[in-house]
């Protein structure tokens, strides 16, 4: 047969196929490799009931390992949350630990499936069995105030959970790699087992806040989890034993000759894994900062993250990925508009928009990863690179961002990166920097900044919002040019905060494990304010005649001022405890004969409150006011002092730490109250109505409780703020003056209000479903 010029230069798509067809092999593989592969194809494949049992056992083992791993994450975070003040960063740091351990597990599986497979084949079962010796998991240590909280948390997680988490992290790639080397049905493409792993993850995340947490205490949870882990050891070892004699040598499968993996491909996979991982933590932080740090809030983004993996590696991944990619620009510009306009939608719209944007981005990235997944013999490397990208996203958000930035900007940064994902093409980074794209971005930033300064207060603030909406529409029209679009989105997100600081001067900014703080003066120059995240945490007048006046939620005509004036037990108290410092506004009420103790978890807040350049309320109180650093509940347990009044005024941005509002917390407060003492709770919140929760707790402990929700007109500005306060006492006579005041209402919880405990706090019953 005569060969044409095109035939002479056409290399066979696969050497095995070439050998079967008689085509030349050229230099791709040796004859020995081809013969070995052809012989392997001729080996019999197991079928029948034995094969079905083995495949089912492998799927069940992967399901169990994923279930145990993803149920342990919220369980451990819930145990450690009260030790660190209930801050959302506890979950983020736990995520980094689990991502890091997942990376180590995938790395170990990769080594065990590679050139050292024969030597390392017993690494996984040995680790699985050895980790069982560390059970049960118990967290007994308490953080030291002088120790960095993130470092303490990582060390505590490593001390208690490192071995079992490492074993569970290794399970999915190790079991899949082992199964791929057998002669059972599906061994040549074991990615179907990934569905069992993802199903276990999703079931765990959905079951924990809805079934496990409400019905099983934390102690029994740990015991049941240990039992489940021992069951996994038995199932996994059974899988390995049943297939031990059926494992064939690692052979060059046909797909491996169709596509090689180069350095750019690896970088691309890491980048595509980084974006949704970082965005997941950013969305979680954004939501939980102003609502509450509870498992239900934690698992929603993580569950959606896993759902996108299931879809991406499923049968209908291509149309779903295409649909998601088309919606990313619209959702991204909607989020940019909301962040720039500082627009507070009702929660039933606000949170779903953020979650929808995250889901679309995650599906876009995971769909691209699934479409490029390598053949089975590269499976462990693929998982290893994905875990590197996932951990990099977690490290960036939880460890690097708080050090690099003095405010929470990582969420907008990664949002811009998500808009630029289409630039990550298979053949390289499709990126040049045309002058026109830069000009569009610079022009957008300039217009937004000028509009913010010029129109910020016009039409009640609606002037800027209207113009920003026009700019958002123009930006969206450039969505088919990914570089220009991402630059313009970044310009909107960057220019608006800069403009805000231009007409509301920022004097100091700091970010810690517990939150981000900004000290500034308002546009009139009459007041100095402290913001924690998005929430005003204190305001002081600069005029000398009003320098010592308590303002915002603590003004003298507000609920606290009324109680201080009308309740002799509060006005004449000798010892007062306040949980939460802020700028020390309540110190303005301290009389000469009183001793006030402020419990504050973040040393940065005390530094700001004592800095005379910014605030003087705490300093003016002198020796009558002292500050105790550390979690208030733990500090009270260690204290021998009993107080006439305990005031709960602890916030993380707008969220109240949930561990301070449980039955067990109430018992701590009551043990440290003098007979007839008073409890006061500041529960102002945009998203949670906590009056019924406190009413249920007070009723459970047979306390009399009153609530006042004071609404202040917007014309008062920030000087006077609306607030919600609850006063409770075992001595009804101590609160008698409030009973005669029409502004105070007896607090009777609605029927069916659950009792919050350390084991479970049903946040759904306290959500506000409208705008506050």
XYZ file of N, CA and C in Angstrom, residues 395-558:
492
model
N -5.492 28.782 53.198
C -4.378 29.492 53.836
C -4.443 30.982 53.525
N -4.792 31.317 52.289
C -4.881 32.730 51.906
C -5.935 33.453 52.744
N -7.111 32.847 52.890
C -8.202 33.516 53.608
C -8.014 33.519 55.121
N -7.597 32.383 55.679
C -7.600 32.246 57.136
C -6.299 32.674 57.796
N -5.166 32.530 57.105
C -3.881 32.815 57.745
C -3.169 34.030 57.168
N -3.153 34.171 55.840
C -2.407 35.279 55.233
C -3.200 36.583 55.232
N -4.475 36.525 54.833
C -5.268 37.750 54.707
C -5.336 38.554 56.001
N -5.564 37.926 57.186
C -5.590 38.737 58.412
C -4.279 39.437 58.716
N -3.170 38.917 58.183
C -1.863 39.544 58.406
C -1.587 40.616 57.360
N -1.967 40.339 56.111
C -1.651 41.249 55.006
C -2.593 42.446 54.981
N -3.884 42.215 55.186
C -4.896 43.261 55.035
C -5.431 43.687 56.402
N -5.801 44.954 56.521
C -6.398 45.426 57.772
C -7.925 45.479 57.706
N -8.485 44.955 56.626
C -9.937 44.807 56.517
C -10.202 43.564 55.679
N -11.459 43.148 55.626
C -11.804 41.901 54.927
C -11.973 42.202 53.437
N -10.867 42.114 52.690
C -10.895 42.397 51.254
C -10.626 41.153 50.418
N -10.317 40.020 51.063
C -10.003 38.820 50.281
C -11.217 38.327 49.496
N -12.408 38.507 50.041
C -13.621 38.097 49.334
C -13.765 38.857 48.006
N -13.716 40.202 47.996
C -13.767 40.905 46.714
C -12.609 40.553 45.782
N -11.417 40.346 46.321
C -10.260 40.017 45.472
C -10.501 38.710 44.724
N -10.953 37.685 45.442
C -11.172 36.390 44.791
C -12.382 36.455 43.863
N -13.347 37.311 44.161
C -14.471 37.511 43.247
C -13.970 38.017 41.895
N -13.024 38.953 41.922
C -12.425 39.451 40.678
C -11.658 38.333 39.967
N -10.931 37.526 40.739
C -10.208 36.383 40.153
C -11.182 35.415 39.485
N -12.353 35.223 40.085
C -13.350 34.324 39.500
C -13.818 34.844 38.143
N -13.961 36.147 38.041
C -14.362 36.733 36.756
C -13.298 36.520 35.680
N -12.055 36.327 36.100
C -10.941 36.169 35.155
C -10.631 34.709 34.846
N -11.395 33.761 35.397
C -11.130 32.341 35.158
C -11.100 31.988 33.672
N -11.991 32.549 32.812
C -11.912 32.204 31.382
C -10.561 32.514 30.736
N -9.731 33.328 31.380
C -8.407 33.621 30.826
C -7.448 32.447 31.010
N -7.787 31.506 31.903
C -6.943 30.330 32.151
C -7.246 29.276 31.087
N -6.638 29.418 29.933
C -6.895 28.478 28.843
C -5.921 27.309 28.898
N -6.300 26.222 28.221
C -5.503 25.001 28.281
C -4.107 25.188 27.700
N -3.975 26.099 26.728
C -2.668 26.286 26.082
C -1.876 27.448 26.671
N -2.336 28.004 27.781
C -1.588 29.085 28.413
C -2.511 30.170 28.925
N -1.930 31.171 29.560
C -2.701 32.282 30.122
C -2.981 33.293 29.033
N -4.274 33.421 28.687
C -4.664 34.338 27.617
C -4.759 35.743 28.182
N -3.622 36.379 28.338
C -3.641 37.678 28.995
C -2.600 38.609 28.409
N -3.081 39.688 27.868
C -2.242 40.842 27.562
C -2.951 42.026 28.214
N -2.366 43.154 28.240
C -2.975 44.285 28.940
C -3.186 45.433 27.952
N -4.237 45.321 27.127
C -4.511 46.391 26.161
C -4.805 47.713 26.865
N -4.369 48.778 26.250
C -4.574 50.107 26.828
C -6.051 50.412 27.014
N -6.877 49.941 26.083
C -8.305 50.234 26.181
C -8.925 49.588 27.422
N -8.531 48.336 27.751
C -9.067 47.666 28.942
C -8.670 48.418 30.213
N -7.421 48.859 30.275
C -6.958 49.627 31.438
C -7.729 50.940 31.539
N -7.961 51.577 30.396
C -8.687 52.848 30.402
C -10.116 52.665 30.912
N -10.770 51.594 30.497
C -12.119 51.300 30.993
C -12.106 51.165 32.520
N -11.125 50.429 33.047
C -11.059 50.199 34.495
C -10.779 51.498 35.244
N -9.823 52.279 34.773
C -9.482 53.545 35.426
C -10.678 54.492 35.391
N -11.342 54.560 34.241
C -12.519 55.419 34.135
C -13.630 54.999 35.072
N -13.847 53.691 35.188
C -14.869 53.178 36.103
C -14.559 53.562 37.540
N -13.298 53.367 37.945
C -12.904 53.695 39.313
C -13.086 55.177 39.599
N -12.709 56.022 38.643
C -12.818 57.468 38.841
C -14.274 57.896 38.980
N -15.146 57.360 38.134
C -16.560 57.737 38.188
C -17.194 57.296 39.500
N -16.879 56.063 39.932
C -17.454 55.554 41.177
C -16.992 56.396 42.365
N -15.696 56.706 42.408
C -15.162 57.468 43.534
C -15.759 58.870 43.598
N -15.811 59.548 42.465
C -16.364 60.907 42.422
C -17.853 60.874 42.775
N -18.559 59.884 42.236
C -19.994 59.788 42.511
C -20.249 59.523 43.992
N -19.389 58.728 44.613
C -19.578 58.427 46.025
C -19.434 59.679 46.876
N -18.449 60.506 46.544
C -18.229 61.740 47.307
C -19.317 62.772 47.004
N -19.652 62.920 45.701
C -20.573 63.977 45.299
C -22.031 63.627 45.558
N -22.392 62.343 45.408
C -23.796 61.954 45.490
C -24.104 61.066 46.689
N -23.126 60.894 47.578
C -23.301 59.965 48.688
C -24.521 60.249 49.531
N -24.843 61.500 49.757
C -25.975 61.851 50.618
C -27.168 62.413 49.845
N -27.052 62.490 48.510
C -28.151 63.070 47.741
C -29.317 62.094 47.639
N -30.516 62.626 47.670
C -31.742 61.829 47.584
C -31.746 60.707 48.615
N -31.243 61.038 49.811
C -31.187 60.028 50.862
C -30.231 58.898 50.552
N -29.192 59.206 49.777
C -28.217 58.181 49.412
C -28.568 57.448 48.135
N -29.762 57.709 47.579
C -30.186 56.977 46.385
C -29.514 57.491 45.119
N -28.999 58.710 45.150
C -28.345 59.257 43.962
C -27.145 58.425 43.553
N -26.301 58.075 44.524
C -25.126 57.261 44.224
C -25.538 55.865 43.782
N -26.561 55.301 44.426
C -27.000 53.947 44.085
C -27.493 53.895 42.642
N -28.234 54.916 42.214
C -28.752 54.949 40.843
C -27.598 55.003 39.840
N -26.625 55.900 40.094
C -25.484 56.010 39.180
C -24.658 54.730 39.197
N -24.496 54.125 40.371
C -23.743 52.873 40.464
C -24.448 51.779 39.663
N -25.771 51.774 39.676
C -26.509 50.797 38.884
C -26.238 50.956 37.401
N -26.154 52.200 36.927
C -25.838 52.453 35.512
C -24.435 51.940 35.184
N -23.475 52.203 36.079
C -22.104 51.729 35.873
C -22.064 50.200 35.866
N -22.855 49.569 36.727
C -22.891 48.111 36.773
C -23.419 47.530 35.467
N -24.423 48.169 34.884
C -24.974 47.703 33.605
C -23.925 47.826 32.499
N -23.208 48.946 32.478
C -22.150 49.128 31.477
C -21.060 48.074 31.653
N -20.703 47.804 32.915
C -19.687 46.777 33.184
C -20.157 45.410 32.713
N -21.406 45.088 32.961
C -21.942 43.797 32.544
C -21.917 43.638 31.028
N -22.057 44.741 30.308
C -22.029 44.670 28.840
C -20.672 44.249 28.305
N -19.648 44.282 29.157
C -18.299 43.885 28.738
C -17.954 42.454 29.169
N -18.975 41.673 29.535
C -18.732 40.341 30.097
C -18.048 39.405 29.110
N -18.193 39.656 27.798
C -17.550 38.768 26.825
C -16.056 39.052 26.678
N -15.585 40.079 27.330
C -14.151 40.371 27.366
C -13.687 40.156 28.815
N -13.285 38.957 29.173
C -13.019 38.608 30.589
C -12.028 39.529 31.278
N -10.968 39.929 30.598
C -9.979 40.783 31.243
C -10.567 42.152 31.558
N -11.219 42.751 30.575
C -11.817 44.074 30.785
C -12.906 44.001 31.856
N -13.722 42.968 31.791
C -14.815 42.834 32.746
C -14.277 42.687 34.172
N -13.290 41.826 34.362
C -12.753 41.619 35.708
C -12.070 42.877 36.233
N -11.384 43.618 35.366
C -10.753 44.866 35.789
C -11.796 45.900 36.207
N -12.907 45.959 35.481
C -13.959 46.925 35.818
C -14.670 46.541 37.116
N -14.902 45.242 37.320
C -15.498 44.795 38.589
C -14.571 45.150 39.742
N -13.265 44.901 39.547
C -12.289 45.259 40.573
C -12.266 46.749 40.849
N -12.433 47.562 39.802
C -12.436 49.015 39.971
C -13.629 49.471 40.809
N -14.796 48.860 40.574
C -15.985 49.210 41.364
C -15.770 48.864 42.832
N -15.246 47.672 43.085
C -15.056 47.217 44.458
C -13.974 48.007 45.184
N -12.961 48.476 44.462
C -11.863 49.208 45.082
C -12.208 50.671 45.318
N -12.888 51.287 44.352
C -13.093 52.736 44.406
C -14.099 53.145 45.475
N -15.132 52.338 45.686
C -16.166 52.735 46.632
C -15.657 52.830 48.075
N -14.915 51.836 48.591
C -14.371 51.987 49.950
C -13.389 53.140 50.077
N -12.582 53.372 49.031
C -11.636 54.485 49.080
C -12.376 55.813 49.163
N -13.472 55.896 48.407
C -14.243 57.140 48.452
C -14.910 57.326 49.805
N -15.387 56.220 50.390
C -16.006 56.329 51.719
C -15.019 56.894 52.730
N -13.757 56.405 52.661
C -12.768 56.896 53.612
C -12.380 58.334 53.312
N -12.640 58.796 52.085
C -12.282 60.167 51.732
C -13.175 61.179 52.427
N -14.461 60.801 52.666
C -15.317 61.780 53.340
C -15.734 61.311 54.734
N -15.167 60.211 55.195
C -15.291 59.780 56.573
C -13.920 59.271 56.979
N -13.070 60.124 57.535
C -11.643 59.850 57.672
C -11.360 58.638 58.557
N -10.552 57.705 58.049
C -10.098 56.553 58.823
C -8.782 56.909 59.492
N -8.768 56.868 60.823
C -7.573 57.225 61.585
C -6.708 56.014 61.907
N -7.347 54.858 62.052
C -6.607 53.659 62.444
C -7.389 52.435 61.980
N -6.675 51.424 61.520
C -7.307 50.168 61.102
C -6.431 49.008 61.549
N -7.072 47.955 62.021
C -6.347 46.768 62.467
C -7.231 45.561 62.281
N -6.582 44.445 61.969
C -7.319 43.193 61.808
C -6.653 42.110 62.644
N -7.466 41.359 63.372
C -6.961 40.281 64.215
C -7.759 39.013 63.933
N -7.446 37.979 64.684
C -8.173 36.719 64.579
C -9.664 36.909 64.865
N -9.997 37.904 65.682
C -11.371 38.092 66.137
C -12.160 39.093 65.312
N -11.531 39.788 64.378
C -12.276 40.725 63.550
C -11.416 41.844 63.017
N -12.038 42.713 62.218
C -11.353 43.885 61.670
C -11.960 45.141 62.280
N -11.102 46.077 62.657
C -11.516 47.284 63.367
C -11.064 48.527 62.611
N -11.939 49.530 62.593
C -11.614 50.816 61.975
C -12.031 51.934 62.923
N -11.125 52.848 63.172
C -11.417 54.040 63.965
C -11.415 55.223 63.014
N -12.446 56.046 63.090
C -12.520 57.191 62.186
C -13.416 58.277 62.721
N -13.402 59.397 62.031
C -14.308 60.504 62.355
C -15.377 60.588 61.280
N -16.558 61.080 61.682
C -17.625 61.195 60.694
C -17.400 62.415 59.814
N -18.257 62.580 58.816
C -18.089 63.659 57.843
C -18.193 65.034 58.501
N -18.930 65.150 59.619
C -19.079 66.449 60.281
C -17.880 66.787 61.169
N -17.081 65.785 61.491
C -15.931 66.008 62.369
C -16.296 66.166 63.829
N -17.539 65.804 64.192
C -17.990 65.990 65.577
C -17.853 64.742 66.428
N -17.714 63.575 65.779
C -17.695 62.319 66.531
C -16.563 61.418 66.044
N -16.112 60.575 66.960
C -15.123 59.554 66.614
C -15.768 58.195 66.864
N -15.592 57.281 65.913
C -16.324 56.011 65.953
C -15.380 54.826 65.827
N -15.811 53.703 66.405
C -15.138 52.417 66.229
C -16.100 51.477 65.514
N -15.638 50.938 64.390
C -16.409 49.948 63.643
C -15.735 48.592 63.755
N -16.515 47.577 64.049
C -16.049 46.191 64.013
C -16.763 45.537 62.837
N -16.009 45.255 61.765
C -16.641 44.752 60.553
C -17.570 45.802 59.984
N -18.846 45.470 59.869
C -19.823 46.393 59.290
C -20.632 47.127 60.345
N -20.328 46.910 61.626
C -21.195 47.401 62.693
C -20.503 48.442 63.561
N -21.239 49.517 63.873
C -20.747 50.542 64.779
C -20.689 49.987 66.197
N -19.501 50.041 66.823
C -19.336 49.491 68.162
C -19.084 50.550 69.225
N -19.114 51.794 68.845
C -18.935 52.836 69.850
C -18.744 54.188 69.189
N -19.234 55.229 69.849
C -19.144 56.597 69.318
C -18.891 57.552 70.472
N -17.952 58.470 70.290
C -17.655 59.463 71.323
C -17.637 60.850 70.707
N -18.291 61.792 71.377
C -18.305 63.175 70.911
C -16.940 63.814 71.161
N -16.495 64.658 70.228
C -15.199 65.316 70.359
C -15.301 66.634 71.124
N -16.515 67.191 71.211
C -16.697 68.449 71.952
C -16.404 68.218 73.437
N -15.671 69.115 74.066
C -15.232 68.929 75.460
C -16.408 68.810 76.421
N -17.519 69.496 76.147
C -18.645 69.447 77.077
C -19.444 68.144 76.951
N -19.179 67.348 75.917
C -19.893 66.085 75.744
C -18.931 64.903 75.713
N -17.704 65.124 76.113
C -16.662 64.119 75.970
C -16.970 62.843 76.753
N -17.622 62.967 77.896
C -17.894 61.798 78.725
C -19.297 61.260 78.596
N -20.009 61.658 77.554
C -21.409 61.263 77.389
C -21.511 59.935 76.638
N -22.215 58.932 77.174
C -22.417 57.680 76.438
C -23.398 57.896 75.284
N -23.068 57.344 74.114
C -23.889 57.563 72.921
C -24.305 56.228 72.306
N -24.908 56.307 71.145
C -25.430 55.175 70.359
C -26.355 54.311 71.208
N -26.055 53.015 71.357
C -26.948 52.088 72.056
C -26.996 52.332 73.562
N -26.112 53.191 74.064
C -25.936 53.336 75.510
C -26.347 54.722 76.022
N -27.020 55.516 75.181
C -27.353 56.890 75.586
C -28.302 56.866 76.778
N -28.284 57.951 77.534
C -28.967 57.971 78.838
C -30.490 57.889 78.730
N -31.041 58.211 77.571
C -32.493 58.061 77.405
C -32.865 56.712 76.808
N -31.862 55.873 76.556
C -32.110 54.550 75.996
C -32.417 53.529 77.076
